[in-house]
PDB file of C-alpha atoms in Angstrom:
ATOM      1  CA  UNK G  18     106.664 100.655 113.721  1.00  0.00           C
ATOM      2  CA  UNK G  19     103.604  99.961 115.863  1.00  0.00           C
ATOM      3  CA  UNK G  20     101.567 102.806 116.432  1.00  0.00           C
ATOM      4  CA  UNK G  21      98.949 102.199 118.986  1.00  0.00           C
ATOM      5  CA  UNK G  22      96.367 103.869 121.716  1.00  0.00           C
ATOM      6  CA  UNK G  23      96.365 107.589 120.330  1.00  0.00           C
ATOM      7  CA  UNK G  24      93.232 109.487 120.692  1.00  0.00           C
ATOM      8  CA  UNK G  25      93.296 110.209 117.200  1.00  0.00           C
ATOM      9  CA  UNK G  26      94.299 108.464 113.329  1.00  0.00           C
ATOM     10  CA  UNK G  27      97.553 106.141 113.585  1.00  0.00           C
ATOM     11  CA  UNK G  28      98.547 107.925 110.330  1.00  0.00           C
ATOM     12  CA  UNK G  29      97.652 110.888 108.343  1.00  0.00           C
ATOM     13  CA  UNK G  30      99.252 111.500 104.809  1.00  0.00           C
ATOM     14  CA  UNK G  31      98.319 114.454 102.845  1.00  0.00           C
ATOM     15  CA  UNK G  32     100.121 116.706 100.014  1.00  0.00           C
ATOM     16  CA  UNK G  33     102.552 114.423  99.072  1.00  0.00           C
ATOM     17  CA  UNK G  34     103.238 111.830  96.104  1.00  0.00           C
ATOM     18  CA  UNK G  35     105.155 108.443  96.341  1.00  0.00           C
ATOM     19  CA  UNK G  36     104.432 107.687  99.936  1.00  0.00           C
ATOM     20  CA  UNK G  37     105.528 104.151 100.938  1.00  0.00           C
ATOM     21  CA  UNK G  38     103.434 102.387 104.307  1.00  0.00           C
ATOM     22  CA  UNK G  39     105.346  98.990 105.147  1.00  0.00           C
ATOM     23  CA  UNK G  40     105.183  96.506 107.881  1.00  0.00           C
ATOM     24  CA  UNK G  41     103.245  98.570 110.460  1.00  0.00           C
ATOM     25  CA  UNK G  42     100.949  98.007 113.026  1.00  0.00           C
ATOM     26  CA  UNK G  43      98.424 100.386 113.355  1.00  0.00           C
ATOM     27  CA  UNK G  44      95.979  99.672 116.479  1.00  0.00           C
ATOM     28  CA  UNK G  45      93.746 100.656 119.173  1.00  0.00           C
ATOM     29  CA  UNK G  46      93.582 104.054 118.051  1.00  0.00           C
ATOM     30  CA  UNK G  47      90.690 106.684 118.575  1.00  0.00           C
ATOM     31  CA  UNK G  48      90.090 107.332 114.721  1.00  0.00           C
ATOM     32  CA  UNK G  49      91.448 105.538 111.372  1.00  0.00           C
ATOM     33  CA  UNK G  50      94.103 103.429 111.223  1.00  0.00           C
ATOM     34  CA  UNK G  51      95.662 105.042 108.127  1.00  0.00           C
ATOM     35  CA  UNK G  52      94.055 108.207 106.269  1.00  0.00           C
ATOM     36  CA  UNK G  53      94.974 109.629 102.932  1.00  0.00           C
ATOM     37  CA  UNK G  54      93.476 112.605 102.136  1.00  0.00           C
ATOM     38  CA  UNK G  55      93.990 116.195 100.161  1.00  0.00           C
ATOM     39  CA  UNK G  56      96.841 116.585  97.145  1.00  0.00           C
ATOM     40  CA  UNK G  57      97.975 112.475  98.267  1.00  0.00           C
ATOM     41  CA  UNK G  58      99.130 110.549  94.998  1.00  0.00           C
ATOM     42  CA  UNK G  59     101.011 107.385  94.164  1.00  0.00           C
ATOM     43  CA  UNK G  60     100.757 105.841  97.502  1.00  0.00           C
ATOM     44  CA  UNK G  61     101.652 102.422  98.583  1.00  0.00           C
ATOM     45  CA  UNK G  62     100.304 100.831 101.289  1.00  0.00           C
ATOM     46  CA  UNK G  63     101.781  97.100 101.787  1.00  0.00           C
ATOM     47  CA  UNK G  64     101.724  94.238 104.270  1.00  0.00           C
ATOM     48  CA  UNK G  65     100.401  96.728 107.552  1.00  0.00           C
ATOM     49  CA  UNK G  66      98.345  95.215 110.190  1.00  0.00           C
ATOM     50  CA  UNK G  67      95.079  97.675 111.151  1.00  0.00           C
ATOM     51  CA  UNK G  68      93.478  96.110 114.188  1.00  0.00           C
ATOM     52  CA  UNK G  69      91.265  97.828 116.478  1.00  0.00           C
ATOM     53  CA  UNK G  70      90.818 100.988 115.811  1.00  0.00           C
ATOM     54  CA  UNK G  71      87.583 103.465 116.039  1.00  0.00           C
ATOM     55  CA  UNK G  72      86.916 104.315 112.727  1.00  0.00           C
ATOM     56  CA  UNK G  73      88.470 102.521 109.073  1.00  0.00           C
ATOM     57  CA  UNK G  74      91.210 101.119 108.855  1.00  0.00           C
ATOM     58  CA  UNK G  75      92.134 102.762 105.926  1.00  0.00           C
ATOM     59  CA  UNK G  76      90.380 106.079 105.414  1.00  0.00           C
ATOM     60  CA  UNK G  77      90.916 107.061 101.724  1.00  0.00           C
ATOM     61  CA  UNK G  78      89.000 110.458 101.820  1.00  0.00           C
ATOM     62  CA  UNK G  79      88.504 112.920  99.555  1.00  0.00           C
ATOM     63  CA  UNK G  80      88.130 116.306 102.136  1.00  0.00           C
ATOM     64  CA  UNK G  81      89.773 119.315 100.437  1.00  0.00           C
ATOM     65  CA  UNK G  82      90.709 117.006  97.556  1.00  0.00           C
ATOM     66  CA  UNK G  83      90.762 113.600  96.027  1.00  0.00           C
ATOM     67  CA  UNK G  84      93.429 111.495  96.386  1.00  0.00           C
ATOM     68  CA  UNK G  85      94.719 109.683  93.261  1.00  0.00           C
ATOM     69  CA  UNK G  86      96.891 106.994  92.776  1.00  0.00           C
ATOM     70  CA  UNK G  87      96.508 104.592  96.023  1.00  0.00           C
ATOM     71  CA  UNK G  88      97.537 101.375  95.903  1.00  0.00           C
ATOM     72  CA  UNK G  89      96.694  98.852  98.760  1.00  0.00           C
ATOM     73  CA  UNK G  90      97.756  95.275  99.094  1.00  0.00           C
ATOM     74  CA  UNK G  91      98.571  92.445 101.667  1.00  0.00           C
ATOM     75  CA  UNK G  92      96.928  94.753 104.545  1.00  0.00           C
ATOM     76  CA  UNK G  93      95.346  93.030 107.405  1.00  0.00           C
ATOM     77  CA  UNK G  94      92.282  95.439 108.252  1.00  0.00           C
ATOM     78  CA  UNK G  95      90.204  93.472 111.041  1.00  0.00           C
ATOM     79  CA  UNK G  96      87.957  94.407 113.746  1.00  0.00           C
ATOM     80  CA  UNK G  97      87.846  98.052 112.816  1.00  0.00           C
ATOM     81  CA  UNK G  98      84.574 100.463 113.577  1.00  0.00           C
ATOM     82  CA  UNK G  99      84.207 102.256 110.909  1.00  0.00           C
ATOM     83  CA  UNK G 100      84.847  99.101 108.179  1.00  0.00           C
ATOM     84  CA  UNK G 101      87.973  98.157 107.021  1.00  0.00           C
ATOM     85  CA  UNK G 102      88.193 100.412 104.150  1.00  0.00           C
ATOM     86  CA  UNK G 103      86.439 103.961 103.108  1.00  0.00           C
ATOM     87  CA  UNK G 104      88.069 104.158  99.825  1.00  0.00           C
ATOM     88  CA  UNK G 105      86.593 107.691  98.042  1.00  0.00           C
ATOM     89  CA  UNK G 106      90.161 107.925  96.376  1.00  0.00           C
ATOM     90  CA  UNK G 107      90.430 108.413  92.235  1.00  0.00           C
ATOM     91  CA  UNK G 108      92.973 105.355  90.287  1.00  0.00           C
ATOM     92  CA  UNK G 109      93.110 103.076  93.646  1.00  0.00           C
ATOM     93  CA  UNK G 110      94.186  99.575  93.334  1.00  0.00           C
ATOM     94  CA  UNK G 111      93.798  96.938  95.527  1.00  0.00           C
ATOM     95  CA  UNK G 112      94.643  93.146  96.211  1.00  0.00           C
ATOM     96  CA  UNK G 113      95.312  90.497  98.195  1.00  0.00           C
ATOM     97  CA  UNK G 114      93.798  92.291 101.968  1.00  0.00           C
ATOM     98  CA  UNK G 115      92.200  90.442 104.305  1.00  0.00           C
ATOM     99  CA  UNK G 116      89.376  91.633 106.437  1.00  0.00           C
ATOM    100  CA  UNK G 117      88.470  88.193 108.352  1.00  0.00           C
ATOM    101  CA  UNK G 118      89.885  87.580 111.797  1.00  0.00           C
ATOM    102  CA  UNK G 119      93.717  86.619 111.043  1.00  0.00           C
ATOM    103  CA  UNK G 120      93.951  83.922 113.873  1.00  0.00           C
ATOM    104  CA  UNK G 121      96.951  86.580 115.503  1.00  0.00           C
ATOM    105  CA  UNK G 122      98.904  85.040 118.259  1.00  0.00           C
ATOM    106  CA  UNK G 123      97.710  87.335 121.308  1.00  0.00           C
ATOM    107  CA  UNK G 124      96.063  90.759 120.057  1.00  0.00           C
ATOM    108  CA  UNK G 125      95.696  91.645 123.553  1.00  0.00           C
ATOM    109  CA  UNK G 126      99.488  91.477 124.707  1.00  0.00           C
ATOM    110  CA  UNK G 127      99.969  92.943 121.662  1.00  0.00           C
ATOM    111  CA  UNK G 128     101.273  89.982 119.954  1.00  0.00           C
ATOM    112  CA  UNK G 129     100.021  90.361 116.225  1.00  0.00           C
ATOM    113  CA  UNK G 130     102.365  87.400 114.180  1.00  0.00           C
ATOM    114  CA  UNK G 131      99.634  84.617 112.717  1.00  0.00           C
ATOM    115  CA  UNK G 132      98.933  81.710 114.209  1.00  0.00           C
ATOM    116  CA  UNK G 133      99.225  78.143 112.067  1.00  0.00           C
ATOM    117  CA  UNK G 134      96.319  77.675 110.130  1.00  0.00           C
ATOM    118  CA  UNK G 135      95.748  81.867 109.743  1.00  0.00           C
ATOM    119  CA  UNK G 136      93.957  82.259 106.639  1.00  0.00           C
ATOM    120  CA  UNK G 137      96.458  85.005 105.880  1.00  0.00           C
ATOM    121  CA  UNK G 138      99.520  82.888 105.526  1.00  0.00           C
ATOM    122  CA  UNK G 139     100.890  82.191 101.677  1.00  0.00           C
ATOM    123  CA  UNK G 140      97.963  84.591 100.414  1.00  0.00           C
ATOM    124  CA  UNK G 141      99.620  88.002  99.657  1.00  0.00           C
ATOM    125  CA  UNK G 142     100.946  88.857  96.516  1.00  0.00           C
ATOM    126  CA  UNK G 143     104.895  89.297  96.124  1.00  0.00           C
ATOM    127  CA  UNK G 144     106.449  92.937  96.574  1.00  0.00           C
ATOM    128  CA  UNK G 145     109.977  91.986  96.922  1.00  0.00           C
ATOM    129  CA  UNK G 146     110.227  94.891  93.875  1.00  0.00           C
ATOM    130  CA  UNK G 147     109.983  97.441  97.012  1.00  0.00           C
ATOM    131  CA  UNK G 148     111.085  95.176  99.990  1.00  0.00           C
ATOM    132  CA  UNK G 149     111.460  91.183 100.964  1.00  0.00           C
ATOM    133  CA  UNK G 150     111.107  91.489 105.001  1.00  0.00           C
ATOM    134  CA  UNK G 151     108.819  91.380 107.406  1.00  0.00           C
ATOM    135  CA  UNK G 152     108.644  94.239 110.449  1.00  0.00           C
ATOM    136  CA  UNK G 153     111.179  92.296 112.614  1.00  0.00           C
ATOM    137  CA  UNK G 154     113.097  91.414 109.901  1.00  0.00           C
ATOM    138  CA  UNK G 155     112.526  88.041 108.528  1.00  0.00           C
ATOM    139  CA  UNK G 156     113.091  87.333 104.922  1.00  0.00           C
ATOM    140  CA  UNK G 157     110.123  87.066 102.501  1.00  0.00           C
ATOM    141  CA  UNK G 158     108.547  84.317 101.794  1.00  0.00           C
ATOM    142  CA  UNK G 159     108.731  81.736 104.409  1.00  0.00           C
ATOM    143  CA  UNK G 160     106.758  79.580 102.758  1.00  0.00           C
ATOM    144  CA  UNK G 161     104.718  79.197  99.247  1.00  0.00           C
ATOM    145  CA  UNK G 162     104.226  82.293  98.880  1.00  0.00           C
ATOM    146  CA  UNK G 163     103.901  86.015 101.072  1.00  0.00           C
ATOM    147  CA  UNK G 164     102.090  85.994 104.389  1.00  0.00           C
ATOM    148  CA  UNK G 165      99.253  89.334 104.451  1.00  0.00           C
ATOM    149  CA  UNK G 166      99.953  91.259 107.512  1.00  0.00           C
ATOM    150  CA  UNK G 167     103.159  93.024 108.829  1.00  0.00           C
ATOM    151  CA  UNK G 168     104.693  89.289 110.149  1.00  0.00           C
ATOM    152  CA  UNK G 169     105.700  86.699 107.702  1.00  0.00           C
ATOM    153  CA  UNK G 170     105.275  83.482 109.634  1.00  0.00           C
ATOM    154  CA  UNK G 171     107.878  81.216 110.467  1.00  0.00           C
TER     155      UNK G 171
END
């Protein structure tokens, strides 16, 4: 899915448990990228690209309630406003995101897969437990090891 230009968040999740976020790209959006909020637990948010949008990238707020249980990893979350993560969550986990500029292809055109030499490529952590492709469908790993982002480079 790519999500992009909406006046407000890419993606709210709230009152729910077990939520799984994979291979998006969330950007140019008028708020967060991706916000967790009230009753949210056990959620997994894995290999997404947040780019460009007006607030975080990932918003994990505690309005109305705390959410519990978040776990965050291989996320590209560059050049947002707000910082790439507000994380006010209880039990969160995170590894393996990257918050310097990924090297993408053409953000502009809307061309997000990494350029050679991207400082995300080979540095995410393996999640073929929950799924081994990337958002257009290319197998998992390419090379030495998982590419961050929502494109595994070829």
């Amino acid at each position: 899915n790519v999500i992009t230009g909406g006046t407000k968040g890419a993606l709210l999740i709230g009152w729910s448990d077990g939520i799984e976020v994979y291979n998006n790209i969330f950007h140019g959006n008028g708020e967060d990228g991706v916000y967790t909020y009230s009753g949210v637990s056990n959620s997994y948010i894995y290999n997404n690209t947040i780019y460009n949008n007006a607030r975080y990238g990932l918003n994990i707020n505690d309005s109305g309630g705390t959410p519990a249980g978040t776990i965050y990893r291989n996320n590209i979350l560059y050049n947002n406003s707000g910082g790439a993560v507000n994380d006010l969550g209880s039990g969160s986990q995170q590894s393996n995101n990257f918050t310097n500029n990924p090297n993408f292809a053409n953000p502009g055109a809307g061309q997000f897969q990494l350029n050679s030499g991207s400082g995300a490529i080979d540095q995410g952590t393996d999640l073929s437990s929950m799924f081994n492709v990337d958002i257009s469908g290319t197998l998992r790993p390419q090379g030495s090891g998982w590419d961050i982002g929502a494109y595994e480079s070829q």
